[in-house]
XYZ file of C-alpha atoms in Angstrom:
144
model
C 26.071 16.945 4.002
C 28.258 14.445 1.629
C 25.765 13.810 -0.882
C 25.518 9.981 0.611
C 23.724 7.393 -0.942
C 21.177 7.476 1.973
C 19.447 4.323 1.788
C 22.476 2.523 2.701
C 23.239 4.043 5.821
C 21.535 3.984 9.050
C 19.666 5.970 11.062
C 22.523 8.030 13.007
C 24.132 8.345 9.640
C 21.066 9.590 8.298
C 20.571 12.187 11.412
C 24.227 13.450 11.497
C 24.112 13.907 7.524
C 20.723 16.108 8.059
C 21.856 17.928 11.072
C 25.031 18.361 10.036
C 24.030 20.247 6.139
C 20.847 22.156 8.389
C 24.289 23.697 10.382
C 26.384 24.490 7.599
C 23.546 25.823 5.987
C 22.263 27.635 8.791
C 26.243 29.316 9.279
C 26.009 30.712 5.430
C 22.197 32.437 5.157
C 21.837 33.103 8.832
C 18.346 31.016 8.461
C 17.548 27.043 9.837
C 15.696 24.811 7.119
C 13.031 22.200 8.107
C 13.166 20.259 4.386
C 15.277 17.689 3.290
C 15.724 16.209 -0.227
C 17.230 13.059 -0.095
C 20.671 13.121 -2.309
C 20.077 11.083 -5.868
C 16.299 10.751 -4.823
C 17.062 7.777 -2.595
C 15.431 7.058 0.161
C 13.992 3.994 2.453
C 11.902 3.796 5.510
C 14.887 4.495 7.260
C 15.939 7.551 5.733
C 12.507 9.174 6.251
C 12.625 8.176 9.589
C 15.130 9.987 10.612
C 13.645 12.586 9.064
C 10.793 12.640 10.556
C 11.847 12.142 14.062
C 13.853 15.242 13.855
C 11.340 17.075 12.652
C 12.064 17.560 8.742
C 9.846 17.572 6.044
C 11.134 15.344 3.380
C 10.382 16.490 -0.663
C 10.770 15.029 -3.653
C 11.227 16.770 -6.685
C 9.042 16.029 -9.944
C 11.208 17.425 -12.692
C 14.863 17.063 -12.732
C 16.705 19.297 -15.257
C 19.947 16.959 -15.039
C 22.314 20.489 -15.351
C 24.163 17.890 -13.446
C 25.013 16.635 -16.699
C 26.040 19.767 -17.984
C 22.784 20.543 -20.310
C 22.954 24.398 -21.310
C 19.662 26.722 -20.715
C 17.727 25.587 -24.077
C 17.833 21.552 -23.184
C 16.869 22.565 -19.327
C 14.192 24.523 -20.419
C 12.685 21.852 -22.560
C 13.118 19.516 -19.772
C 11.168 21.127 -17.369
C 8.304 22.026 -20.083
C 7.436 18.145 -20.576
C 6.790 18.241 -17.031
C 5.444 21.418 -15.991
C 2.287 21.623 -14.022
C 0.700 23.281 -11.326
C 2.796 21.957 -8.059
C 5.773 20.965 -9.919
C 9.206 20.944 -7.826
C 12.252 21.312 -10.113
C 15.582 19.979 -9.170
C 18.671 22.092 -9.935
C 21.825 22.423 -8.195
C 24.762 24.874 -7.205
C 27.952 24.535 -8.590
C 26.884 22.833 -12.389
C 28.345 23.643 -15.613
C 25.522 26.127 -16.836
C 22.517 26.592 -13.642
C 23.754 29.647 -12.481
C 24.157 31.463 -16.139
C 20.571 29.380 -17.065
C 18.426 30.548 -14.281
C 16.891 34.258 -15.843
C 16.045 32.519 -19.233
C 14.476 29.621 -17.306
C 12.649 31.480 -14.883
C 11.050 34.107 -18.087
C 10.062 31.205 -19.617
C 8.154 29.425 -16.440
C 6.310 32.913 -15.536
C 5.774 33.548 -19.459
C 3.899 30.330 -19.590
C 1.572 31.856 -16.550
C 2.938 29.983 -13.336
C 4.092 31.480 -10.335
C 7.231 30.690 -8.624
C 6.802 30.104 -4.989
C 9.102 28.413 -1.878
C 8.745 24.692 -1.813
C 7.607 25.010 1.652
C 4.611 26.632 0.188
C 3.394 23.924 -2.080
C 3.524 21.176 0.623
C 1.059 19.539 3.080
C 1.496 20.551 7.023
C -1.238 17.747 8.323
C -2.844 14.388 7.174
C -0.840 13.086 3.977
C 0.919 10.460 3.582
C 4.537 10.357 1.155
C 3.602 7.668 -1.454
C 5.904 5.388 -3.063
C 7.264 8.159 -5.795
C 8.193 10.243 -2.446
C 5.016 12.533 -3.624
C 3.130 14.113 -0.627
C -0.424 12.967 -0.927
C -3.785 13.965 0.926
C -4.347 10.905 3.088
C -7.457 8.568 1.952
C -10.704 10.105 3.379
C -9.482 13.087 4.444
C -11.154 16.256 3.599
C-alpha cells in the first residue's frame, strides 16, 4: 500500500499493507488479486508469512527494467533482452517517466522475438514448490 520496506515491519504491518493495496485495488478494476510482489524485492520469513496465511501468492520478478530510473523504451528494451527466457516476469511500474509511452515498442519486440505474453498468475505453481532464496517458485525436490 506505501511501498514499505517490508522486511522491517512485522507481521500486522505486513497484513494491513497487503489487505489494505488488495482493497484499493479491488475499488479501481472492480476485480480482488491473490499475488503480492514485495515492494524493492524485499522480503523475510516474515513477510511471506503473512502472505501466506492470508492466502497470497507471493512473486518475484526476474527482469527489472529500472523505468524507475527514468530509462526511455530503447535502454528498457535491451534490459529485458539480456534476460529474456521462457517464464520470465518483468518488473515495470505505473506512474514512471517513460513505461506508459514504452509499452507498444516493448511488447512488438517481446512477441517479435516469438514469446507469448501471458498473466503472471499463469506462469506460477498452484501445489508442491517451494520459493527459494532468489524468491523464485521452484518444483519441490522429488516431486513429479
Amino acid at each position: 500500500m506505501t511501498h514499505a520496506h517490508v522486511a522491517k515491519l512485522s507481521y500486522e504491518q505486513n497484513v494491513n499493507e497487503i489487505l489494505k493495496c488488495t482493497e484499493k485495488i479491488k475499488d479501481i478494476t472492480g476485480k480482488e488479486t491473490k499475488l503480492y510482489r514485495c515492494p524493492y524485492g524485499e522480503y523475510n520469513d516474515t513477510v511471506i508469512k503473512s502472505a501466506t496465511e492470508n492466502e497470497y501468492k507471493v512473486v518475484q520478478w526476474s527482469i527489472d527494467t529500472l523505468d524507475y530510473e527514468g530509462l526511455d523504451e530503447s535502454q528498457m528494451i535491451d534490459r529485458i533482452n539480456k534476460g529474456l527466457k521462457n517464464g520470465s516476469i518483468i518488473l515495470m511500474h505505473n506512474g514512471t517517466e517513460n513505461t506508459a509511452n514504452s509499452l507498444e515498442g516493448i511488447i512488438k519486440d517481446i512477441q517479435e522475438k516469438g514469446y507469448n505474453l501471458v498473466k503472471v498468475s499463469e506462469l506460477l505453481h498452484n501445489e508442491n514448490y517451494e520459493i527459494d532464496a532468489n524468491g523464485m517458485q521452484k518444483i519441490k525436490s522429488g516431486i513429479n
